Every structure is written in structure tokens, then in C-alpha cells.
GROMACS .gro file of C-alpha atoms in nm:
model
  441
    1MET     CA    1   0.000   0.000   0.000
    2ALA     CA    2   0.133   0.343  -0.101
    3LYS     CA    3   0.223   0.584   0.176
    4ILE     CA    4   0.243   0.964   0.183
    5ALA     CA    5   0.335   1.225   0.437
    6PHE     CA    6   0.018   1.344   0.607
    7THR     CA    7  -0.048   1.715   0.575
    8ALA     CA    8  -0.349   1.917   0.674
    9GLY     CA    9  -0.443   1.972   0.309
   10ARG     CA   10  -0.414   1.604   0.216
   11VAL     CA   11  -0.615   1.494   0.516
   12ALA     CA   12  -0.890   1.754   0.456
   13GLY     CA   13  -0.910   1.673   0.086
   14PHE     CA   14  -0.923   1.294   0.116
   15LYS     CA   15  -1.253   1.146  -0.009
   16CYS     CA   16  -1.379   0.798  -0.072
   17PRO     CA   17  -1.460   0.727  -0.439
   18PRO     CA   18  -1.836   0.676  -0.482
   19ASP     CA   19  -1.785   0.329  -0.634
   20LYS     CA   20  -1.605   0.197  -0.324
   21LYS     CA   21  -1.729   0.107   0.026
   22GLN     CA   22  -1.422   0.254   0.193
   23ALA     CA   23  -1.079   0.400   0.109
   24PHE     CA   24  -0.754   0.439   0.305
   25LEU     CA   25  -0.470   0.690   0.305
   26TRP     CA   26  -0.154   0.571   0.485
   27ASP     CA   27   0.105   0.786   0.661
   28VAL     CA   28   0.472   0.742   0.581
   29THR     CA   29   0.586   0.903   0.904
   30ALA     CA   30   0.412   0.686   1.166
   31PRO     CA   31   0.394   0.314   1.076
   32GLY     CA   32   0.039   0.179   1.089
   33LEU     CA   33  -0.132   0.520   1.091
   34GLY     CA   34  -0.400   0.556   0.828
   35LEU     CA   35  -0.700   0.768   0.737
   36ARG     CA   36  -1.022   0.580   0.656
   37ALA     CA   37  -1.311   0.731   0.461
   38THR     CA   38  -1.650   0.603   0.339
   39PRO     CA   39  -1.887   0.760   0.084
   40ALA     CA   40  -2.142   0.856   0.350
   41GLY     CA   41  -1.942   0.884   0.671
   42LYS     CA   42  -1.679   1.120   0.805
   43PRO     CA   43  -1.309   1.021   0.783
   44ALA     CA   44  -1.130   0.882   1.089
   45TYR     CA   45  -0.771   0.803   1.184
   46VAL     CA   46  -0.705   0.430   1.222
   47PHE     CA   47  -0.416   0.216   1.335
   48GLN     CA   48  -0.338  -0.112   1.158
   49SER     CA   49  -0.071  -0.367   1.246
   50VAL     CA   50  -0.014  -0.740   1.306
   51TYR     CA   51  -0.042  -0.908   1.646
   52GLN     CA   52   0.043  -1.278   1.680
   53GLY     CA   53   0.014  -1.328   1.305
   54LYS     CA   54  -0.329  -1.162   1.275
   55ASP     CA   55  -0.425  -0.820   1.145
   56VAL     CA   56  -0.524  -0.569   1.409
   57ARG     CA   57  -0.712  -0.248   1.330
   58LEU     CA   58  -0.822   0.014   1.581
   59THR     CA   59  -1.000   0.345   1.534
   60ILE     CA   60  -0.814   0.642   1.682
   61GLY     CA   61  -1.057   0.923   1.613
   62SER     CA   62  -1.177   1.203   1.388
   63PRO     CA   63  -0.935   1.451   1.228
   64ALA     CA   64  -1.157   1.719   1.377
   65ALA     CA   65  -1.054   1.601   1.727
   66TRP     CA   66  -0.703   1.466   1.660
   67SER     CA   67  -0.421   1.669   1.509
   68ILE     CA   68  -0.181   1.492   1.275
   69PRO     CA   69   0.104   1.491   1.534
   70ASP     CA   70  -0.129   1.356   1.804
   71ALA     CA   71  -0.256   1.079   1.576
   72GLN     CA   72   0.102   0.989   1.483
   73ALA     CA   73   0.199   0.974   1.852
   74LYS     CA   74  -0.098   0.749   1.927
   75ALA     CA   75  -0.004   0.513   1.641
   76ARG     CA   76   0.353   0.485   1.775
   77GLU     CA   77   0.216   0.412   2.125
   78LEU     CA   78  -0.007   0.133   1.993
   79GLN     CA   79   0.279  -0.017   1.792
   80ARG     CA   80   0.498  -0.011   2.101
   81LEU     CA   81   0.236  -0.210   2.291
   82ILE     CA   82   0.236  -0.476   2.017
   83ASP     CA   83   0.615  -0.485   2.022
   84GLU     CA   84   0.598  -0.548   2.397
   85GLY     CA   85   0.360  -0.840   2.344
   86HIS     CA   86   0.032  -0.668   2.443
   87ASP     CA   87  -0.288  -0.675   2.243
   88PRO     CA   88  -0.398  -0.309   2.219
   89ARG     CA   89  -0.757  -0.415   2.160
   90GLY     CA   90  -0.779  -0.578   2.504
   91LEU     CA   91  -0.619  -0.279   2.670
   92LYS     CA   92  -0.869  -0.052   2.500
   93ARG     CA   93  -1.159  -0.267   2.617
   94ASP     CA   94  -1.025  -0.260   2.972
   95ALA     CA   95  -0.984   0.116   2.957
   96LEU     CA   96  -1.338   0.164   2.825
   97ALA     CA   97  -1.476  -0.072   3.090
   98ALA     CA   98  -1.293   0.115   3.365
   99GLN     CA   99  -1.420   0.445   3.231
  100ALA     CA  100  -1.776   0.310   3.212
  101GLU     CA  101  -1.750   0.174   3.566
  102LYS     CA  102  -1.623   0.508   3.689
  103GLN     CA  103  -1.905   0.691   3.515
  104SER     CA  104  -2.158   0.442   3.651
  105ALA     CA  105  -2.025   0.486   4.003
  106ALA     CA  106  -2.040   0.863   3.964
  107ALA     CA  107  -2.397   0.842   3.832
  108ALA     CA  108  -2.498   0.612   4.118
  109ALA     CA  109  -2.341   0.853   4.366
  110GLN     CA  110  -2.539   1.138   4.212
  111VAL     CA  111  -2.862   0.938   4.229
  112GLN     CA  112  -2.793   0.845   4.589
  113ALA     CA  113  -2.712   1.205   4.678
  114ALA     CA  114  -3.034   1.321   4.513
  115ALA     CA  115  -3.233   1.056   4.698
  116HIS     CA  116  -3.075   1.152   5.029
  117ALA     CA  117  -3.168   1.514   4.962
  118LEU     CA  118  -3.539   1.431   4.905
  119THR     CA  119  -3.752   1.611   5.159
  120THR     CA  120  -4.050   1.455   5.328
  121GLY     CA  121  -4.268   1.716   5.160
  122GLU     CA  122  -4.151   1.616   4.812
  123VAL     CA  123  -4.224   1.249   4.875
  124TRP     CA  124  -4.553   1.339   5.049
  125ALA     CA  125  -4.665   1.514   4.728
  126VAL     CA  126  -4.584   1.201   4.524
  127TYR     CA  127  -4.770   0.989   4.779
  128LEU     CA  128  -5.083   1.203   4.760
  129THR     CA  129  -5.082   1.197   4.380
  130GLU     CA  130  -5.040   0.818   4.372
  131ARG     CA  131  -5.305   0.747   4.637
  132ARG     CA  132  -5.565   1.009   4.543
  133PRO     CA  133  -5.757   0.777   4.304
  134HIS     CA  134  -5.806   0.537   4.595
  135TRP     CA  135  -5.930   0.798   4.846
  136GLY     CA  136  -6.245   0.996   4.895
  137ALA     CA  137  -6.240   1.375   4.860
  138LEU     CA  138  -6.254   1.433   5.235
  139HIS     CA  139  -5.975   1.187   5.315
  140TYR     CA  140  -5.757   1.358   5.055
  141ALA     CA  141  -5.848   1.699   5.199
  142ASP     CA  142  -5.744   1.578   5.545
  143HIS     CA  143  -5.397   1.496   5.416
  144ILE     CA  144  -5.367   1.839   5.254
  145ARG     CA  145  -5.482   2.010   5.573
  146LEU     CA  146  -5.251   1.812   5.802
  147ALA     CA  147  -4.940   1.913   5.607
  148LYS     CA  148  -5.032   2.267   5.502
  149ALA     CA  149  -4.823   2.573   5.586
  150GLY     CA  150  -4.967   2.843   5.810
  151GLY     CA  151  -4.947   3.219   5.803
  152LEU     CA  152  -5.224   3.286   5.549
  153PRO     CA  153  -5.518   3.515   5.628
  154ALA     CA  154  -5.783   3.313   5.807
  155ASN     CA  155  -6.055   3.470   5.594
  156ARG     CA  156  -5.925   3.659   5.294
  157GLY     CA  157  -6.078   4.000   5.256
  158THR     CA  158  -6.192   4.008   5.620
  159ARG     CA  159  -5.999   4.212   5.872
  160GLY     CA  160  -5.922   4.106   6.224
  161ARG     CA  161  -5.939   3.732   6.157
  162GLY     CA  162  -5.573   3.655   6.214
  163VAL     CA  163  -5.379   3.397   6.017
  164THR     CA  164  -5.405   3.024   5.967
  165ILE     CA  165  -5.207   2.778   6.178
  166ALA     CA  166  -4.977   2.526   6.014
  167GLY     CA  167  -5.095   2.165   6.009
  168PRO     CA  168  -4.948   1.918   6.260
  169LEU     CA  169  -4.732   1.747   5.994
  170TYR     CA  170  -4.595   2.069   5.848
  171PRO     CA  171  -4.281   2.077   6.072
  172LEU     CA  172  -4.177   1.739   5.926
  173MET     CA  173  -4.224   1.835   5.560
  174ALA     CA  174  -3.894   2.026   5.528
  175LEU     CA  175  -3.686   1.742   5.678
  176PRO     CA  176  -3.505   1.498   5.448
  177LEU     CA  177  -3.704   1.175   5.438
  178ARG     CA  178  -3.398   0.985   5.566
  179ASP     CA  179  -3.412   1.198   5.884
  180LEU     CA  180  -3.757   1.070   5.981
  181VAL     CA  181  -3.618   0.837   6.244
  182ALA     CA  182  -3.796   0.727   6.560
  183PRO     CA  183  -3.642   0.990   6.797
  184THR     CA  184  -3.739   1.271   6.556
  185ILE     CA  185  -4.099   1.151   6.532
  186GLU     CA  186  -4.121   1.095   6.908
  187ALA     CA  187  -4.002   1.453   6.973
  188TRP     CA  188  -4.255   1.582   6.718
  189ALA     CA  189  -4.537   1.383   6.881
  190ALA     CA  190  -4.451   1.512   7.227
  191HIS     CA  191  -4.449   1.873   7.102
  192GLU     CA  192  -4.776   1.853   6.906
  193ALA     CA  193  -4.959   1.672   7.187
  194LYS     CA  194  -4.917   1.976   7.412
  195THR     CA  195  -5.147   2.197   7.203
  196ARG     CA  196  -5.359   1.979   6.973
  197ALA     CA  197  -5.355   1.617   7.076
  198SER     CA  198  -5.659   1.510   6.872
  199ALA     CA  199  -5.525   1.656   6.547
  200ALA     CA  200  -5.180   1.517   6.625
  201ARG     CA  201  -5.320   1.166   6.673
  202LEU     CA  202  -5.485   1.182   6.330
  203ALA     CA  203  -5.164   1.319   6.178
  204TRP     CA  204  -4.963   1.039   6.340
  205ARG     CA  205  -5.193   0.773   6.198
  206CYS     CA  206  -5.160   0.925   5.850
  207LEU     CA  207  -4.783   0.947   5.894
  208LYS     CA  208  -4.759   0.577   5.981
  209VAL     CA  209  -4.946   0.481   5.665
  210PHE     CA  210  -4.730   0.717   5.457
  211LEU     CA  211  -4.406   0.568   5.589
  212GLY     CA  212  -4.541   0.218   5.530
  213TRP     CA  213  -4.606   0.316   5.168
  214CYS     CA  214  -4.252   0.457   5.140
  215SER     CA  215  -4.105   0.127   5.260
  216GLU     CA  216  -4.277  -0.048   4.968
  217GLN     CA  217  -4.136   0.190   4.703
  218PRO     CA  218  -3.791   0.098   4.563
  219ALA     CA  219  -3.706   0.468   4.527
  220TYR     CA  220  -3.755   0.540   4.899
  221ALA     CA  221  -3.722   0.211   5.086
  222ASP     CA  222  -3.346   0.247   5.141
  223LEU     CA  223  -3.393   0.590   5.298
  224LEU     CA  224  -3.585   0.456   5.596
  225PRO     CA  225  -3.515   0.205   5.873
  226ALA     CA  226  -3.644  -0.148   5.826
  227LYS     CA  227  -3.907  -0.087   6.096
  228ASN     CA  228  -4.161   0.192   6.049
  229PRO     CA  229  -4.011   0.475   6.261
  230ALA     CA  230  -4.356   0.610   6.353
  231LYS     CA  231  -4.462   0.282   6.514
  232THR     CA  232  -4.301   0.324   6.852
  233THR     CA  233  -4.440   0.304   7.203
  234ARG     CA  234  -4.303   0.647   7.292
  235SER     CA  235  -4.483   0.816   7.003
  236ARG     CA  236  -4.810   0.649   7.093
  237GLU     CA  237  -4.777   0.731   7.462
  238ALA     CA  238  -4.676   1.092   7.390
  239LEU     CA  239  -4.997   1.148   7.194
  240GLY     CA  240  -5.214   0.975   7.454
  241LYS     CA  241  -5.549   0.812   7.405
  242ALA     CA  242  -5.856   0.989   7.278
  243GLY     CA  243  -6.105   1.041   7.557
  244VAL     CA  244  -6.449   0.887   7.536
  245LYS     CA  245  -6.685   1.171   7.448
  246GLN     CA  246  -7.037   1.169   7.584
  247ASP     CA  247  -7.170   1.495   7.438
  248ALA     CA  248  -7.521   1.456   7.297
  249LEU     CA  249  -7.846   1.650   7.287
  250MET     CA  250  -8.103   1.561   7.549
  251ARG     CA  251  -8.468   1.549   7.451
  252GLU     CA  252  -8.548   1.866   7.646
  253GLN     CA  253  -8.270   2.057   7.464
  254LEU     CA  254  -8.409   1.996   7.116
  255THR     CA  255  -8.635   2.304   7.115
  256VAL     CA  256  -8.361   2.554   7.203
  257TRP     CA  257  -8.106   2.383   6.978
  258PHE     CA  258  -8.330   2.392   6.669
  259ASP     CA  259  -8.429   2.751   6.743
  260ALA     CA  260  -8.065   2.865   6.771
  261VAL     CA  261  -7.951   2.672   6.463
  262GLN     CA  262  -8.236   2.799   6.246
  263ARG     CA  263  -8.134   3.153   6.338
  264ILE     CA  264  -7.782   3.106   6.196
  265GLY     CA  265  -7.735   3.361   5.919
  266ASN     CA  266  -7.593   3.112   5.670
  267PRO     CA  267  -7.878   2.884   5.546
  268VAL     CA  268  -7.628   2.624   5.418
  269THR     CA  269  -7.475   2.592   5.764
  270ALA     CA  270  -7.816   2.575   5.931
  271ALA     CA  271  -7.932   2.303   5.690
  272TYR     CA  272  -7.607   2.109   5.736
  273LEU     CA  273  -7.638   2.098   6.116
  274GLN     CA  274  -8.003   1.986   6.106
  275THR     CA  275  -7.926   1.721   5.844
  276LEU     CA  276  -7.640   1.597   6.059
  277LEU     CA  277  -7.872   1.542   6.354
  278LEU     CA  278  -8.159   1.390   6.157
  279THR     CA  279  -7.947   1.138   5.960
  280GLY     CA  280  -7.701   1.033   6.232
  281ALA     CA  281  -7.425   1.040   5.970
  282ARG     CA  282  -7.066   1.136   6.036
  283PRO     CA  283  -6.986   1.507   5.989
  284GLY     CA  284  -6.754   1.439   5.696
  285GLU     CA  285  -7.006   1.211   5.527
  286VAL     CA  286  -7.274   1.481   5.522
  287LEU     CA  287  -7.023   1.743   5.414
  288GLY     CA  288  -6.925   1.521   5.118
  289LEU     CA  289  -7.281   1.487   4.985
  290ARG     CA  290  -7.311   1.570   4.615
  291TRP     CA  291  -7.626   1.654   4.426
  292ASP     CA  292  -7.588   1.328   4.236
  293ASP     CA  293  -7.619   1.145   4.568
  294ILE     CA  294  -7.981   1.258   4.606
  295ASN     CA  295  -8.238   1.028   4.449
  296ASN     CA  296  -8.563   1.222   4.454
  297LYS     CA  297  -8.749   0.951   4.266
  298TRP     CA  298  -8.683   0.675   4.520
  299LYS     CA  299  -8.625   0.915   4.811
  300GLY     CA  300  -8.275   0.798   4.896
  301LEU     CA  301  -7.943   0.952   4.999
  302THR     CA  302  -7.616   0.785   4.904
  303ILE     CA  303  -7.365   0.827   5.186
  304ARG     CA  304  -6.997   0.752   5.132
  305ASP     CA  305  -6.879   0.599   5.456
  306LYS     CA  306  -6.560   0.450   5.596
  307VAL     CA  307  -6.710   0.109   5.676
  308GLU     CA  308  -6.892  -0.020   5.369
  309GLY     CA  309  -6.770   0.232   5.112
  310GLU     CA  310  -7.120   0.371   5.066
  311ARG     CA  311  -7.471   0.315   5.198
  312VAL     CA  312  -7.814   0.438   5.095
  313ILE     CA  313  -8.041   0.582   5.362
  314PRO     CA  314  -8.391   0.727   5.335
  315LEU     CA  315  -8.435   1.087   5.220
  316THR     CA  316  -8.681   1.185   5.491
  317PRO     CA  317  -8.939   1.465   5.433
  318TYR     CA  318  -8.782   1.738   5.648
  319VAL     CA  319  -8.429   1.669   5.525
  320SER     CA  320  -8.565   1.671   5.169
  321HIS     CA  321  -8.715   2.014   5.242
  322LEU     CA  322  -8.384   2.144   5.374
  323LEU     CA  323  -8.185   2.023   5.072
  324ALA     CA  324  -8.437   2.148   4.816
  325ALA     CA  325  -8.394   2.504   4.946
  326LEU     CA  326  -8.014   2.511   4.909
  327PRO     CA  327  -7.836   2.694   4.626
  328ARG     CA  328  -7.662   2.482   4.361
  329ARG     CA  329  -7.325   2.655   4.342
  330ASN     CA  330  -7.121   2.347   4.255
  331GLU     CA  331  -7.135   1.967   4.280
  332PHE     CA  332  -7.157   1.969   4.661
  333VAL     CA  333  -7.491   1.998   4.841
  334PHE     CA  334  -7.337   2.189   5.132
  335SER     CA  335  -7.118   2.415   4.925
  336GLY     CA  336  -6.874   2.693   4.994
  337ALA     CA  337  -6.724   2.948   4.758
  338ALA     CA  338  -6.523   2.669   4.594
  339GLY     CA  339  -6.609   2.304   4.662
  340ALA     CA  340  -6.759   2.178   4.985
  341MET     CA  341  -6.786   2.420   5.275
  342SER     CA  342  -6.563   2.382   5.579
  343LYS     CA  343  -6.694   2.211   5.889
  344PRO     CA  344  -6.890   2.482   6.074
  345HIS     CA  345  -6.747   2.426   6.421
  346LYS     CA  346  -6.757   2.795   6.517
  347PRO     CA  347  -7.115   2.875   6.399
  348HIS     CA  348  -7.239   2.564   6.579
  349SER     CA  349  -7.049   2.656   6.894
  350ILE     CA  350  -7.204   3.004   6.890
  351ALA     CA  351  -7.553   2.858   6.839
  352CYS     CA  352  -7.500   2.620   7.132
  353THR     CA  353  -7.387   2.911   7.350
  354VAL     CA  354  -7.703   3.100   7.259
  355ALA     CA  355  -7.906   2.790   7.343
  356GLY     CA  356  -7.723   2.739   7.673
  357ILE     CA  357  -7.579   2.402   7.566
  358ASP     CA  358  -7.219   2.331   7.665
  359GLY     CA  359  -6.963   2.114   7.485
  360LEU     CA  360  -7.180   1.980   7.202
  361THR     CA  361  -6.961   1.892   6.904
  362LEU     CA  362  -7.053   1.812   6.545
  363HIS     CA  363  -6.988   1.445   6.614
  364GLY     CA  364  -7.205   1.485   6.923
  365LEU     CA  365  -7.500   1.537   6.687
  366ARG     CA  366  -7.435   1.187   6.551
  367ARG     CA  367  -7.437   1.053   6.908
  368SER     CA  368  -7.756   1.250   6.967
  369PHE     CA  369  -7.935   1.065   6.686
  370LYS     CA  370  -7.842   0.732   6.843
  371SER     CA  371  -7.941   0.830   7.197
  372LEU     CA  372  -8.270   0.995   7.091
  373THR     CA  373  -8.383   0.682   6.908
  374GLU     CA  374  -8.384   0.501   7.241
  375TRP     CA  375  -8.706   0.687   7.325
  376LEU     CA  376  -8.869   0.496   7.039
  377GLU     CA  377  -8.919   0.127   6.971
  378VAL     CA  378  -8.678   0.116   6.680
  379PRO     CA  379  -8.475  -0.203   6.617
  380ALA     CA  380  -8.106  -0.153   6.694
  381GLY     CA  381  -8.019  -0.289   6.352
  382VAL     CA  382  -8.220  -0.015   6.180
  383VAL     CA  383  -8.034   0.258   6.367
  384ALA     CA  384  -7.700   0.091   6.297
  385GLN     CA  385  -7.776   0.056   5.924
  386VAL     CA  386  -7.884   0.420   5.892
  387MET     CA  387  -7.577   0.543   6.082
  388GLY     CA  388  -7.334   0.315   5.900
  389HIS     CA  389  -7.237   0.100   6.198
  390LYS     CA  390  -7.185  -0.273   6.182
  391PRO     CA  391  -7.447  -0.403   6.426
  392SER     CA  392  -7.342  -0.619   6.715
  393ALA     CA  393  -7.472  -0.974   6.718
  394THR     CA  394  -7.581  -0.920   7.079
  395ALA     CA  395  -7.768  -0.599   6.996
  396GLU     CA  396  -7.985  -0.766   6.734
  397LYS     CA  397  -8.004  -1.144   6.734
  398HIS     CA  398  -8.098  -1.180   6.370
  399TYR     CA  399  -7.937  -0.886   6.191
  400THR     CA  400  -8.073  -0.829   5.843
  401VAL     CA  401  -7.981  -0.568   5.584
  402ARG     CA  402  -8.318  -0.402   5.540
  403PRO     CA  403  -8.440  -0.256   5.210
  404LEU     CA  404  -8.470   0.120   5.174
  405ASP     CA  405  -8.851   0.127   5.209
  406LEU     CA  406  -8.839  -0.064   5.537
  407LEU     CA  407  -8.569   0.169   5.669
  408ARG     CA  408  -8.788   0.462   5.564
  409VAL     CA  409  -9.074   0.348   5.790
  410HIS     CA  410  -8.851   0.372   6.095
  411HIS     CA  411  -8.640   0.669   5.987
  412GLU     CA  412  -8.940   0.892   5.912
  413LYS     CA  413  -9.080   0.797   6.251
  414ILE     CA  414  -8.753   0.905   6.414
  415GLU     CA  415  -8.746   1.235   6.225
  416ALA     CA  416  -9.109   1.314   6.303
  417TRP     CA  417  -9.057   1.242   6.676
  418ILE     CA  418  -8.743   1.462   6.696
  419LEU     CA  419  -8.920   1.750   6.521
  420GLU     CA  420  -9.224   1.707   6.747
  421GLN     CA  421  -9.003   1.727   7.057
  422ALA     CA  422  -8.833   2.034   6.910
  423GLY     CA  423  -9.164   2.204   6.837
  424VAL     CA  424  -9.096   2.221   6.463
  425LYS     CA  425  -9.415   2.179   6.262
  426PHE     CA  426  -9.446   2.136   5.888
  427ASP     CA  427  -9.656   1.960   5.629
  428ALA     CA  428  -9.470   1.635   5.561
  429LEU     CA  429  -9.694   1.556   5.263
  430ALA     CA  430  -9.616   1.875   5.070
  431ALA     CA  431  -9.361   1.869   4.789
  432PRO     CA  432  -8.999   1.951   4.882
  433GLY     CA  433  -8.941   2.325   4.857
  434ALA     CA  434  -9.310   2.395   4.921
  435LEU     CA  435  -9.296   2.295   5.287
  436ARG     CA  436  -9.392   2.568   5.531
  437VAL     CA  437  -9.180   2.535   5.843
  438VAL     CA  438  -9.313   2.685   6.163
  439GLN     CA  439  -9.114   2.708   6.488
  440ALA     CA  440  -9.348   2.671   6.779
  441ALA     CA  441  -9.349   2.956   7.026
   0.00000   0.00000   0.00000
């Protein structure tokens, strides 16, 4: 093969004839150094020699990256390796493998560093997105509320209302997930229990489930201890046990309670509180009612509960009247400016103060429904089915899931008796929205 002295002009002007698959130009200065070109590709420096009786060819690189002197030096280096009895191809493979391993280690270190830097809040956001399809709207809203930041106006556009308070989980959101170890959670539990033990207990339960989910995700499992760090005796003891609440309306308090609630300026709030008492449902279940949950044809209410997933209870006449009078601002029956309204703890507390009733909570209205039914001869299983409780075998020997019409017989009786004791009179046979409610003097 003919050899020439490589020059910049000769290298730049070398082309492969169109009728050939490849062409070579060989350097006279550095043995084995050549320039390879193809019709479609870019030229490249190559090294060709003989190792143990077999041809060896290696690519050095592009003329754009290698100068002629550098390519010549590389060819001499490769020839020297052959002269010393080494196969340059194996050495190149080893070098590439070492470089790849180094790059892989560096990439793994970067991934690990990024994972170690993940905050609890970042992973919490992923968790909420992944789990949201499996949760109800109120359960999802609880998770948002528990981890929210504080410092926002309590009621935008209203002066003198102060600012919101951060959720119980908010102090943990800025911590790296790997720092959620048992001592950290125990210290958090002890601190939160001093000012809001009930909210902290709910937050702790949600935190345990969240950390259990993290332990099942390959991306986060290595950041946490093998045992769920929230499941410790100290955390549980720091938060204490929820006290058994006994708040409930007595029969003789019904008149003043209804009178005070019906005087609340917000008709949505007033209707919500009365519906809560007359259905015995959980506060969140009533708050989550949508217009699609009301079946006016068959007089039923679909309640999404935490026991069976959902249950259908009778749409009793007075409750039907209350709901028919509400504005349809969005999908929720008890609506706020955007979505469902917030639980009206404060308006109810004010109404109870006006009525001279102490310590009655929203959940106490659910207890009130249960206790008031004891004045009537209503099967325990009926009350349990309406309220969404699983009846005890001892409470009703032969528990049967009753059809809606049979539940209606008992539920309308309960509603009529409560309204009678409260002095609320109305025409139960009139169409919803046409009912004329009269509060007895």
C-alpha cells in the first residue's frame, strides 16, 4: 500500500470514491497510521498492524478532534504495545470498561445524593398523587390540611381574623425523608400533643401509613429504617389516648337547639347541622354529599362511609325540604365558595352558647341521633344501618340488611318524633321546597 506524508491539506481533501465502500490513506511518518473514509461517513484516523500473526485495526478518532502529530503519537504508542507483546484491543476494552464503571459509580453517587436530599414534603406530594384515586375527597383533603403551611389570612378579605395555623405534619415536611427516624418523630409527637392532641393523633396515623407506603417503594425504601419509625411506644404514649366523648343533645334541649340553629345567618350551615342530627351520619359524610347522591325519585341519599364504602339511607321529608332550598353553586350539596364548605365548628359553637348548651360537638349530633332513638321502639339494627355501623350480634339477634322502604318506615318515625319534641311543625306531605316550616313559640 502506497504511503504519503500526512499534511493538513491532504487529510482535509481525502474522499472515498463513490464506487467503493471505503478507502484508506496511509502515513509514511508513523507506521500503521492511516485515514479511513466512506462515501457517506466522516473520515477517521485508524491504526493497523499485526499481532500474533493476525491483522489488528483500531480506530483512533476524527481529524476534527485529533491533530496529525497527536494521531502519529498514538499510532507509535499502539505499535509499542504490540512490540511489547500486548494486544492493544484488550487494553482498550479494559480502559473503556474502567471508564464506564467510573461513570456508573459517579452516576450512582449522584442518584444516591439526590435521593438523600429528598424532603418529606416532596415524597408526600408524590404519595398524595399516587393514592388520590383510591381515596375519597374528604380523606384527601385531610392529608392536605394536616401538612399545610400556616401564616395565610384566616378569611381573605376580612380584617381582624388573624392567620391560619400550620398543620401538625408541616414541621416534618422540610426534613429529608432519611431523617424521619424514631427519635425525631417521638419529639414531634410530644411537642404537638401539648397543644392539639386530637389533630396530632390523626396526623400520626396518616404518617404511619405514609411511611409504610414509602417502605414499599424501591425509590424510597433504602432511605428509611427497616421498621416503620412512627410505630413506637413512645410516640403512641406521647400522643395519649382519645377520651371517650359523651356529648349529645337531650330530649329537652331539642327546642332551644333547633331555634338557635335555624337563626344562623348562613342557610347552608343551618341546613347542614339539622341534616347531621336527623341522619345520624358522620360530619364528613354529610359534608361530602353531592347533588348526584340525592335520588328524589326513590327518596334515597347515598352516603360515602368508611365502613362499607357507601350506603343508601332514606331521604326523609324534612331533610328533603332542607336540601331542596339550598343553592346549587357546585357539585356539593353543602357548598362553599369553591367546593364543599368547611366544617362549621364555630357557627355551631355560637348557636350552642345562645341555646345554653355546653360542649356539644358536630360528632355529638351523631351521638344525639343514636341516643334519641332510644325513646322509640326502633330495632337496633335499623339505627346501625342508617348510621353506618356494623351491628353487634348481641344488639340484634338476627341482623338483616333491610331494604330502603323498610328503613324509611322507621327513619321517618324518628325524624317526626325529633321534630315534634323540638316544636318544629311542617306539612310532611307537601312537595320539597313547598314545605312551610313553623317554629313553635
